[in-house]
MMTF fields as JSON, N, C-alpha, C and O atoms, coordinates in Angstrom:
{
  "mmtfVersion": "1.0.0",
  "mmtfProducer": "UNKNOWN",
  "numBonds": 407,
  "numAtoms": 408,
  "numGroups": 102,
  "numChains": 1,
  "numModels": 1,
  "chainsPerModel": [1],
  "groupsPerChain": [102],
  "chainIdList": ["A"],
  "bondAtomList": [4, 2, 8, 6, 12, 10, 16, 14, 20, 18, 24, 22, 28, 26, 32, 30, 36, 34, 40, 38, 44, 42, 48, 46, 52, 50, 56, 54, 60, 58, 64, 62, 68, 66, 72, 70, 76, 74, 80, 78, 84, 82, 88, 86, 92, 90, 96, 94, 100, 98, 104, 102, 108, 106, 112, 110, 116, 114, 120, 118, 124, 122, 128, 126, 132, 130, 136, 134, 140, 138, 144, 142, 148, 146, 152, 150, 156, 154, 160, 158, 164, 162, 168, 166, 172, 170, 176, 174, 180, 178, 184, 182, 188, 186, 192, 190, 196, 194, 200, 198, 204, 202, 208, 206, 212, 210, 216, 214, 220, 218, 224, 222, 228, 226, 232, 230, 236, 234, 240, 238, 244, 242, 248, 246, 252, 250, 256, 254, 260, 258, 264, 262, 268, 266, 272, 270, 276, 274, 280, 278, 284, 282, 288, 286, 292, 290, 296, 294, 300, 298, 304, 302, 308, 306, 312, 310, 316, 314, 320, 318, 324, 322, 328, 326, 332, 330, 336, 334, 340, 338, 344, 342, 348, 346, 352, 350, 356, 354, 360, 358, 364, 362, 368, 366, 372, 370, 376, 374, 380, 378, 384, 382, 388, 386, 392, 390, 396, 394, 400, 398, 404, 402],
  "bondOrderList": [1, 1, 1, 1, 1, 1, 1, 1, 1, 1, 1, 1, 1, 1, 1, 1, 1, 1, 1, 1, 1, 1, 1, 1, 1, 1, 1, 1, 1, 1, 1, 1, 1, 1, 1, 1, 1, 1, 1, 1, 1, 1, 1, 1, 1, 1, 1, 1, 1, 1, 1, 1, 1, 1, 1, 1, 1, 1, 1, 1, 1, 1, 1, 1, 1, 1, 1, 1, 1, 1, 1, 1, 1, 1, 1, 1, 1, 1, 1, 1, 1, 1, 1, 1, 1, 1, 1, 1, 1, 1, 1, 1, 1, 1, 1, 1, 1, 1, 1, 1, 1],
  "groupList": [{"groupName": "MET", "atomNameList": ["N", "CA", "C", "O"], "elementList": ["N", "C", "C", "O"], "formalChargeList": [0, 0, 0, 0], "bondAtomList": [1, 0, 2, 1, 3, 2], "bondOrderList": [1, 1, 2], "singleLetterCode": "M", "chemCompType": "L-PEPTIDE LINKING"}, {"groupName": "ARG", "atomNameList": ["N", "CA", "C", "O"], "elementList": ["N", "C", "C", "O"], "formalChargeList": [0, 0, 0, 0], "bondAtomList": [1, 0, 2, 1, 3, 2], "bondOrderList": [1, 1, 2], "singleLetterCode": "R", "chemCompType": "L-PEPTIDE LINKING"}, {"groupName": "VAL", "atomNameList": ["N", "CA", "C", "O"], "elementList": ["N", "C", "C", "O"], "formalChargeList": [0, 0, 0, 0], "bondAtomList": [1, 0, 2, 1, 3, 2], "bondOrderList": [1, 1, 2], "singleLetterCode": "V", "chemCompType": "L-PEPTIDE LINKING"}, {"groupName": "ILE", "atomNameList": ["N", "CA", "C", "O"], "elementList": ["N", "C", "C", "O"], "formalChargeList": [0, 0, 0, 0], "bondAtomList": [1, 0, 2, 1, 3, 2], "bondOrderList": [1, 1, 2], "singleLetterCode": "I", "chemCompType": "L-PEPTIDE LINKING"}, {"groupName": "ALA", "atomNameList": ["N", "CA", "C", "O"], "elementList": ["N", "C", "C", "O"], "formalChargeList": [0, 0, 0, 0], "bondAtomList": [1, 0, 2, 1, 3, 2], "bondOrderList": [1, 1, 2], "singleLetterCode": "A", "chemCompType": "L-PEPTIDE LINKING"}, {"groupName": "LYS", "atomNameList": ["N", "CA", "C", "O"], "elementList": ["N", "C", "C", "O"], "formalChargeList": [0, 0, 0, 0], "bondAtomList": [1, 0, 2, 1, 3, 2], "bondOrderList": [1, 1, 2], "singleLetterCode": "K", "chemCompType": "L-PEPTIDE LINKING"}, {"groupName": "SER", "atomNameList": ["N", "CA", "C", "O"], "elementList": ["N", "C", "C", "O"], "formalChargeList": [0, 0, 0, 0], "bondAtomList": [1, 0, 2, 1, 3, 2], "bondOrderList": [1, 1, 2], "singleLetterCode": "S", "chemCompType": "L-PEPTIDE LINKING"}, {"groupName": "THR", "atomNameList": ["N", "CA", "C", "O"], "elementList": ["N", "C", "C", "O"], "formalChargeList": [0, 0, 0, 0], "bondAtomList": [1, 0, 2, 1, 3, 2], "bondOrderList": [1, 1, 2], "singleLetterCode": "T", "chemCompType": "L-PEPTIDE LINKING"}, {"groupName": "LEU", "atomNameList": ["N", "CA", "C", "O"], "elementList": ["N", "C", "C", "O"], "formalChargeList": [0, 0, 0, 0], "bondAtomList": [1, 0, 2, 1, 3, 2], "bondOrderList": [1, 1, 2], "singleLetterCode": "L", "chemCompType": "L-PEPTIDE LINKING"}, {"groupName": "PHE", "atomNameList": ["N", "CA", "C", "O"], "elementList": ["N", "C", "C", "O"], "formalChargeList": [0, 0, 0, 0], "bondAtomList": [1, 0, 2, 1, 3, 2], "bondOrderList": [1, 1, 2], "singleLetterCode": "F", "chemCompType": "L-PEPTIDE LINKING"}, {"groupName": "TRP", "atomNameList": ["N", "CA", "C", "O"], "elementList": ["N", "C", "C", "O"], "formalChargeList": [0, 0, 0, 0], "bondAtomList": [1, 0, 2, 1, 3, 2], "bondOrderList": [1, 1, 2], "singleLetterCode": "W", "chemCompType": "L-PEPTIDE LINKING"}, {"groupName": "GLY", "atomNameList": ["N", "CA", "C", "O"], "elementList": ["N", "C", "C", "O"], "formalChargeList": [0, 0, 0, 0], "bondAtomList": [1, 0, 2, 1, 3, 2], "bondOrderList": [1, 1, 2], "singleLetterCode": "G", "chemCompType": "PEPTIDE LINKING"}, {"groupName": "GLN", "atomNameList": ["N", "CA", "C", "O"], "elementList": ["N", "C", "C", "O"], "formalChargeList": [0, 0, 0, 0], "bondAtomList": [1, 0, 2, 1, 3, 2], "bondOrderList": [1, 1, 2], "singleLetterCode": "Q", "chemCompType": "L-PEPTIDE LINKING"}, {"groupName": "GLU", "atomNameList": ["N", "CA", "C", "O"], "elementList": ["N", "C", "C", "O"], "formalChargeList": [0, 0, 0, 0], "bondAtomList": [1, 0, 2, 1, 3, 2], "bondOrderList": [1, 1, 2], "singleLetterCode": "E", "chemCompType": "L-PEPTIDE LINKING"}, {"groupName": "TYR", "atomNameList": ["N", "CA", "C", "O"], "elementList": ["N", "C", "C", "O"], "formalChargeList": [0, 0, 0, 0], "bondAtomList": [1, 0, 2, 1, 3, 2], "bondOrderList": [1, 1, 2], "singleLetterCode": "Y", "chemCompType": "L-PEPTIDE LINKING"}, {"groupName": "ASP", "atomNameList": ["N", "CA", "C", "O"], "elementList": ["N", "C", "C", "O"], "formalChargeList": [0, 0, 0, 0], "bondAtomList": [1, 0, 2, 1, 3, 2], "bondOrderList": [1, 1, 2], "singleLetterCode": "D", "chemCompType": "L-PEPTIDE LINKING"}, {"groupName": "PRO", "atomNameList": ["N", "CA", "C", "O"], "elementList": ["N", "C", "C", "O"], "formalChargeList": [0, 0, 0, 0], "bondAtomList": [1, 0, 2, 1, 3, 2], "bondOrderList": [1, 1, 2], "singleLetterCode": "P", "chemCompType": "L-PEPTIDE LINKING"}, {"groupName": "ASN", "atomNameList": ["N", "CA", "C", "O"], "elementList": ["N", "C", "C", "O"], "formalChargeList": [0, 0, 0, 0], "bondAtomList": [1, 0, 2, 1, 3, 2], "bondOrderList": [1, 1, 2], "singleLetterCode": "N", "chemCompType": "L-PEPTIDE LINKING"}, {"groupName": "CYS", "atomNameList": ["N", "CA", "C", "O"], "elementList": ["N", "C", "C", "O"], "formalChargeList": [0, 0, 0, 0], "bondAtomList": [1, 0, 2, 1, 3, 2], "bondOrderList": [1, 1, 2], "singleLetterCode": "C", "chemCompType": "L-PEPTIDE LINKING"}, {"groupName": "HIS", "atomNameList": ["N", "CA", "C", "O"], "elementList": ["N", "C", "C", "O"], "formalChargeList": [0, 0, 0, 0], "bondAtomList": [1, 0, 2, 1, 3, 2], "bondOrderList": [1, 1, 2], "singleLetterCode": "H", "chemCompType": "L-PEPTIDE LINKING"}],
  "groupTypeList": [0, 1, 2, 3, 4, 5, 6, 7, 8, 5, 5, 9, 10, 11, 12, 8, 13, 14, 1, 15, 4, 12, 11, 16, 8, 13, 6, 10, 14, 13, 13, 7, 8, 5, 4, 15, 10, 5, 6, 16, 12, 4, 3, 5, 7, 12, 14, 1, 17, 4, 6, 3, 18, 11, 17, 17, 1, 2, 2, 9, 17, 3, 11, 11, 17, 5, 14, 1, 8, 2, 2, 13, 3, 12, 14, 12, 4, 17, 3, 4, 10, 2, 5, 9, 3, 11, 7, 19, 13, 12, 14, 15, 5, 3, 15, 2, 13, 17, 2, 17, 13, 14],
  "groupIdList": [1, 2, 3, 4, 5, 6, 7, 8, 9, 10, 11, 12, 13, 14, 15, 16, 17, 18, 19, 20, 21, 22, 23, 24, 25, 26, 27, 28, 29, 30, 31, 32, 33, 34, 35, 36, 37, 38, 39, 40, 41, 42, 43, 44, 45, 46, 47, 48, 49, 50, 51, 52, 53, 54, 55, 56, 57, 58, 59, 60, 61, 62, 63, 64, 65, 66, 67, 68, 69, 70, 71, 72, 73, 74, 75, 76, 77, 78, 79, 80, 81, 82, 83, 84, 85, 86, 87, 88, 89, 90, 91, 92, 93, 94, 95, 96, 97, 98, 99, 100, 101, 102],
  "secStructList": [7, 3, 3, 3, 7, 2, 2, 2, 2, 2, 2, 2, 2, 6, 1, 4, 4, 4, 4, 4, 4, 2, 2, 2, 2, 2, 2, 2, 2, 2, 2, 2, 2, 6, 7, 7, 7, 7, 1, 2, 2, 2, 2, 2, 2, 2, 7, 6, 6, 7, 3, 3, 7, 1, 6, 6, 3, 3, 3, 3, 3, 3, 6, 6, 6, 6, 3, 3, 3, 3, 3, 3, 3, 3, 6, 6, 6, 6, 3, 3, 3, 3, 3, 3, 3, 3, 3, 2, 2, 2, 2, 6, 6, 1, 7, 6, 6, 6, 7, 7, 7, 7],
  "xCoordList": [12.004, 11.661, 12.008, 11.967, 12.344, 12.598, 11.305, 10.818, 10.776, 9.463, 9.64, 10.321, 9.176, 9.173, 7.869, 7.092, 7.393, 8.288, 7.378, 6.162, 8.033, 7.235, 6.671, 5.572, 7.454, 6.846, 5.434, 4.615, 5.198, 3.764, 2.835, 1.87, 3.092, 2.353, 2.089, 0.951, 3.144, 3.144, 2.147, 1.232, 2.38, 1.612, 0.128, -0.672, -0.293, -1.655, -2.077, -3.036, -1.488, -1.972, -1.696, -2.178, -1.036, -0.842, -2.049, -2.105, -2.894, -4.165, -5.102, -5.235, -5.798, -6.585, -7.76, -8.105, -8.287, -9.377, -8.764, -9.503, -7.482, -6.917, -5.943, -5.13, -5.968, -5.072, -5.246, -4.258, -6.369, -6.61, -5.849, -5.793, -5.331, -4.63, -3.13, -2.435, -2.685, -1.171, -0.666, 0.308, -1.397, -1.022, -1.05, -0.109, -2.155, -2.151, -1.207, -0.723, -0.918, 0.031, 1.511, 2.374, 1.807, 3.06, 3.275, 4.413, 2.279, 2.466, 2.817, 3.756, 1.933, 2.193, 3.636, 4.398, 4.05, 5.353, 6.447, 7.305, 6.382, 7.426, 7.271, 8.299, 6.18, 6.072, 6.618, 7.242, 6.411, 6.825, 8.47, 9.103, 9.048, 10.404, 11.122, 12.263, 10.417, 11.003, 10.578, 11.048, 9.684, 9.289, 10.235, 10.986, 10.192, 11.021, 10.134, 10.228, 9.235, 8.182, 8.884, 9.395, 8.875, 9.466, 8.352, 8.623, 7.11, 5.991, 4.691, 4.603, 3.662, 2.416, 1.844, 1.086, 2.228, 1.771, 2.391, 1.761, 3.547, 4.159, 3.408, 3.207, 3.034, 2.211, 0.83, 0.452, 0.178, -1.09, -0.911, -1.838, 0.28, 0.467, 0.472, 0.007, 0.976, 1.161, -0.116, -0.5, -0.714, -1.894, -2.925, -2.886, -3.769, -4.81, -5.793, -6.289, -6.013, -7.004, -6.501, -7.29, -5.222, -4.598, -5.071, -5.191, -5.325, -5.716, -4.591, -3.978, -4.293, -3.176, -3.86, -4.854, -3.243, -3.847, -2.78, -1.625, -3.048, -2.123, -1.105, -1.26, -0.15, 0.984, 1.646, 1.974, 1.871, 2.619, 2.028, 2.704, 0.699, -0.008, -0.541, -0.96, -0.56, -1.198, -2.043, -1.573, -3.201, -4.086, -4.184, -4.565, -3.806, -3.87, -5.069, -5.22, -5.748, -6.864, -6.157, -5.477, -6.414, -5.694, -6.825, -7.932, -6.411, -7.322, -8.749, -9.803, -8.675, -9.944, -10.796, -12.027, -10.117, -10.616, -11.263, -12.069, -10.768, -11.404, -10.627, -11.119, -9.309, -8.503, -7.911, -7.815, -7.54, -6.873, -5.48, -5.275, -4.584, -3.127, -2.801, -2.876, -2.444, -2.076, -0.495, 0.168, 0.064, 1.668, 2.001, 1.367, 2.93, 3.721, 4.91, 5.777, 4.886, 5.948, 6.84, 6.377, 8.151, 9.168, 9.894, 10.681, 9.539, 10.0, 11.474, 12.106, 12.053, 13.536, 14.326, 15.353, 13.881, 14.586, 14.279, 14.937, 13.266, 12.774, 12.369, 12.827, 11.508, 10.89, 9.495, 8.892, 8.883, 7.417, 7.259, 7.591, 6.689, 6.364, 5.079, 4.171, 4.867, 3.498, 3.087, 3.809, 1.794, 1.312, -0.055, -0.493, -0.76, -2.006, -2.229, -1.873, -2.879, -3.567, -4.695, -4.557, -5.816, -7.125, -8.214, -8.084, -9.449, -10.539, -11.075, -10.608, -12.092, -12.775, -13.436, -13.427, -13.925, -14.604, -13.591, -13.848, -12.411, -11.336, -10.817, -10.518, -10.668, -10.221, -10.967, -10.451, -12.289, -13.242, -13.128, -13.654, -12.41, -12.277, -10.953, -10.708, -10.176, -8.847, -8.77, -9.531, -7.804, -7.39, -6.149, -5.021, -6.431, -5.361, -4.125, -3.024, -4.188, -3.048, -2.244, -1.097, -2.901, -2.015, -2.039, -1.455, -2.58, -2.527, -1.04, -0.206, -0.812, 0.721, 0.569, 1.199, -0.238, -0.59, 0.579, 0.73, 1.395, 2.436, 3.817, 4.86],
  "yCoordList": [1.344, 1.621, 0.629, -0.591, 1.233, 0.323, 0.135, 1.171, -0.823, -1.05, -1.213, -2.175, -0.494, -0.682, -1.035, -0.079, -2.142, -3.25, -4.482, -4.51, -5.413, -6.585, -7.319, -7.871, -7.318, -8.009, -7.554, -8.337, -6.31, -5.677, -6.485, -7.036, -6.578, -7.274, -8.741, -9.209, -9.436, -10.831, -10.977, -11.8, -10.102, -10.126, -9.998, -10.64, -9.222, -9.12, -10.336, -10.929, -10.808, -12.029, -13.34, -14.41, -13.272, -14.439, -14.686, -15.655, -13.791, -13.898, -14.707, -14.433, -15.804, -16.619, -15.961, -16.454, -14.904, -14.304, -13.281, -12.74, -13.141, -12.246, -13.071, -12.468, -14.273, -15.25, -14.906, -15.091, -14.425, -14.372, -12.937, -12.613, -12.206, -11.085, -11.328, -10.449, -12.461, -12.734, -12.538, -11.835, -13.204, -13.126, -11.728, -11.386, -10.834, -9.545, -8.599, -7.652, -8.808, -8.077, -8.436, -7.564, -9.641, -10.089, -9.511, -9.204, -9.36, -8.689, -7.254, -6.766, -6.476, -5.159, -5.037, -4.331, -5.753, -5.622, -5.682, -4.805, -6.714, -7.084, -5.808, -5.233, -5.424, -4.159, -3.001, -2.253, -2.763, -1.599, -1.595, -0.575, -2.74, -2.874, -2.479, -2.018, -2.678, -2.28, -0.998, -0.556, -0.335, 1.017, 2.142, 2.005, 3.17, 4.461, 5.671, 6.594, 5.596, 6.747, 8.102, 8.212, 9.129, 10.399, 11.366, 12.485, 11.029, 11.949, 11.213, 10.075, 11.797, 11.116, 10.761, 9.804, 11.554, 11.042, 9.843, 9.087, 9.609, 8.314, 7.137, 6.088, 7.3, 6.239, 6.018, 4.922, 7.223, 7.032, 6.458, 5.829, 6.654, 6.065, 4.472, 3.746, 4.071, 2.675, 2.021, 0.902, 2.755, 2.288, 3.402, 4.436, 3.227, 4.198, 4.46, 5.564, 3.325, 3.455, 4.02, 4.271, 4.231, 4.629, 6.027, 6.894, 6.231, 7.648, 8.303, 7.733, 9.459, 10.34, 11.234, 11.912, 11.188, 11.985, 12.731, 12.511, 13.651, 14.561, 13.824, 12.624, 14.445, 13.945, 12.858, 11.827, 13.028, 11.98, 10.583, 9.615, 10.475, 9.148, 8.716, 9.566, 7.556, 6.931, 5.635, 4.799, 5.567, 4.454, 3.492, 3.865, 2.259, 1.375, 0.228, -0.324, 0.022, -0.986, -2.39, -2.613, -3.177, -4.592, -5.698, -5.633, -6.672, -7.825, -7.6, -8.063, -6.953, -6.591, -5.496, -5.508, -4.649, -3.525, -4.025, -3.371, -5.308, -5.776, -5.29, -5.279, -4.859, -4.401, -2.972, -2.63, -2.213, -0.947, -0.963, -1.395, -0.488, -0.441, 1.081, 1.691, 1.699, 3.024, 3.117, 2.37, 3.892, 3.825, 5.4, 6.243, 5.602, 6.995, 6.827, 5.967, 7.704, 7.568, 8.798, 9.937, 8.499, 9.545, 9.366, 8.452, 10.284, 10.3, 10.45, 9.642, 11.44, 11.699, 10.551, 10.218, 9.915, 8.713, 7.425, 6.417, 7.413, 6.208, 5.117, 3.975, 5.556, 4.637, 4.673, 5.73, 3.485, 3.292, 2.608, 1.447, 3.494, 3.029, 2.663, 3.491, 1.395, 0.743, 1.44, 1.452, 2.04, 2.572, 1.998, 2.211, 1.22, 0.504, -0.399, -0.18, -1.476, -2.488, -3.041, -3.478, -3.046, -3.542, -3.615, -3.394, -3.982, -4.039, -2.683, -1.706, -2.584, -1.289, -0.885, 0.32, -1.605, -1.342, -0.689, 0.372, -1.349, -0.809, 0.431, 1.329, 0.589, 1.758, 3.058, 4.168, 2.75, 3.871, 4.44, 5.517, 3.704, 4.226, 5.019, 5.496, 5.16, 5.807, 7.05, 7.313, 7.891, 9.12, 8.851, 8.724, 8.774, 8.25, 9.155, 8.611, 10.446, 11.295, 11.097, 11.53, 10.396, 10.37, 8.915, 8.708, 7.966, 6.6, 6.195, 6.55, 5.407, 4.847, 3.618, 3.489, 2.678, 1.368, 0.55, -0.191, 0.474, -0.547, 0.191, -0.456],
  "zCoordList": [-6.153, -4.872, -3.753, -3.907, -2.645, -1.487, -0.686, -0.234, -0.478, 0.277, 1.871, 2.225, 2.736, 4.12, 4.607, 4.618, 5.02, 5.183, 4.658, 4.848, 4.035, 3.496, 4.721, 4.67, 5.848, 7.037, 7.438, 7.918, 7.23, 7.415, 6.622, 7.153, 5.36, 4.434, 4.752, 4.721, 5.05, 5.558, 6.657, 6.625, 7.673, 8.898, 8.575, 9.255, 7.594, 7.165, 6.547, 7.042, 5.512, 4.716, 5.593, 5.223, 6.582, 7.453, 8.473, 9.231, 8.394, 9.254, 8.335, 7.142, 9.004, 8.236, 7.346, 6.272, 7.847, 7.177, 5.944, 5.121, 5.967, 4.8, 3.952, 3.251, 3.966, 3.176, 1.713, 1.003, 1.138, -0.212, -0.689, -1.875, 0.293, -0.088, -0.377, -0.887, -0.059, -0.287, -1.792, -2.062, -2.718, -4.028, -4.648, -5.365, -4.395, -4.903, -4.178, -4.798, -2.887, -2.188, -2.49, -2.381, -2.85, -3.356, -4.752, -5.108, -5.513, -6.879, -6.774, -7.403, -5.845, -5.638, -5.262, -5.923, -4.149, -3.65, -4.714, -4.815, -5.473, -6.642, -7.647, -8.005, -8.039, -8.902, -8.473, -9.226, -7.18, -6.463, -6.435, -6.71, -6.103, -6.06, -7.393, -7.401, -8.455, -9.77, -10.262, -11.311, -9.557, -9.976, -9.554, -8.588, -10.234, -10.063, -10.049, -10.858, -9.033, -8.931, -8.481, -7.367, -9.423, -8.972, -8.756, -8.321, -9.025, -8.855, -8.727, -9.188, -8.12, -8.097, -9.486, -9.637, -10.481, -11.779, -12.267, -13.007, -11.925, -12.334, -11.634, -12.247, -10.471, -9.75, -10.62, -11.035, -10.809, -11.547, -12.952, -13.463, -13.618, -14.863, -14.746, -15.625, -13.716, -13.465, -12.85, -13.19, -11.969, -11.163, -11.434, -10.768, -12.315, -12.786, -11.56, -11.331, -10.804, -9.735, -8.455, -7.544, -8.344, -7.107, -6.741, -7.606, -5.532, -5.117, -4.46, -3.557, -4.864, -4.345, -3.3, -3.561, -2.065, -0.99, -0.381, -0.745, 0.569, 1.19, 2.023, 2.249, 2.452, 3.225, 2.474, 3.062, 1.165, 0.375, 0.367, 0.018, 0.774, 0.852, -0.442, -1.228, -0.712, -1.85, -1.383, -0.611, -1.876, -1.525, -2.787, -3.897, -2.477, -3.7, -3.414, -2.324, -4.399, -4.276, -4.61, -5.612, -3.706, -3.591, -3.781, -3.246, -4.578, -4.463, -5.265, -4.83, -6.297, -6.964, -6.1, -6.114, -5.428, -4.618, -3.241, -2.58, -2.918, -1.621, -0.425, 0.703, -0.715, 0.377, -0.064, -1.243, 0.989, 0.707, 1.343, 2.478, 0.575, 1.068, 1.044, -0.022, 2.186, 2.425, 2.32, 3.04, 1.561, 1.505, 1.504, 0.869, 2.196, 2.215, 1.218, 1.373, 0.198, -0.742, -0.45, -0.395, -0.264, -0.18, -1.652, -1.899, -2.491, -3.812, -3.951, -4.631, -3.34, -3.391, -2.917, -3.509, -1.849, -1.193, -1.905, -1.647, -2.828, -3.346, -2.388, -2.409, -1.584, -0.501, -0.566, -0.754, -0.409, -0.264, 1.036, 1.274, 1.895, 3.343, 3.615, 3.544, 3.951, 4.168, 5.519, 6.516, 5.43, 6.654, 7.092, 8.223, 6.115, 6.598, 5.449, 4.291, 5.909, 4.994, 5.71, 6.852, 5.096, 5.622, 4.661, 3.457, 5.334, 4.449, 4.187, 4.773, 3.28, 3.065, 4.416, 4.667, 5.19, 6.419, 7.351, 7.92, 7.502, 8.282, 7.76, 8.548, 6.408, 5.884, 6.113, 6.244, 6.141, 6.423, 7.753, 8.032, 8.642, 10.036, 10.229, 11.336, 9.292, 9.58, 8.88, 7.949, 9.325, 8.626, 7.745, 8.224, 6.422, 5.451, 5.615, 5.52, 5.845, 5.905, 7.18, 7.282, 8.207, 9.438, 9.934, 10.998, 9.37, 9.884, 9.921, 9.088, 10.993, 11.019, 11.796, 12.846, 11.353, 12.176, 12.075, 13.046, 11.238, 11.128, 11.099, 11.009]
}
């Protein structure tokens, strides 16, 4: 998969209060680059705890479920587009299917 954009992830973990997210986000990024997800089931096979949502959105639990990463998957184009990364509290305030913070 092509991930758009690593800079979004770096911006998040670059904040002092979210430094602990760097390792887990880098791991997710590297695993996603190697992935070839053609369907939501392919994601669930690799990430059992991922939540498949509407509008081709997937929510990944990051850092032992401390953070939530919302990604739009464009299966045919092989693109994973980062739409949101934040804490559970921040996540609870968004509309997963429409968020486009980054």
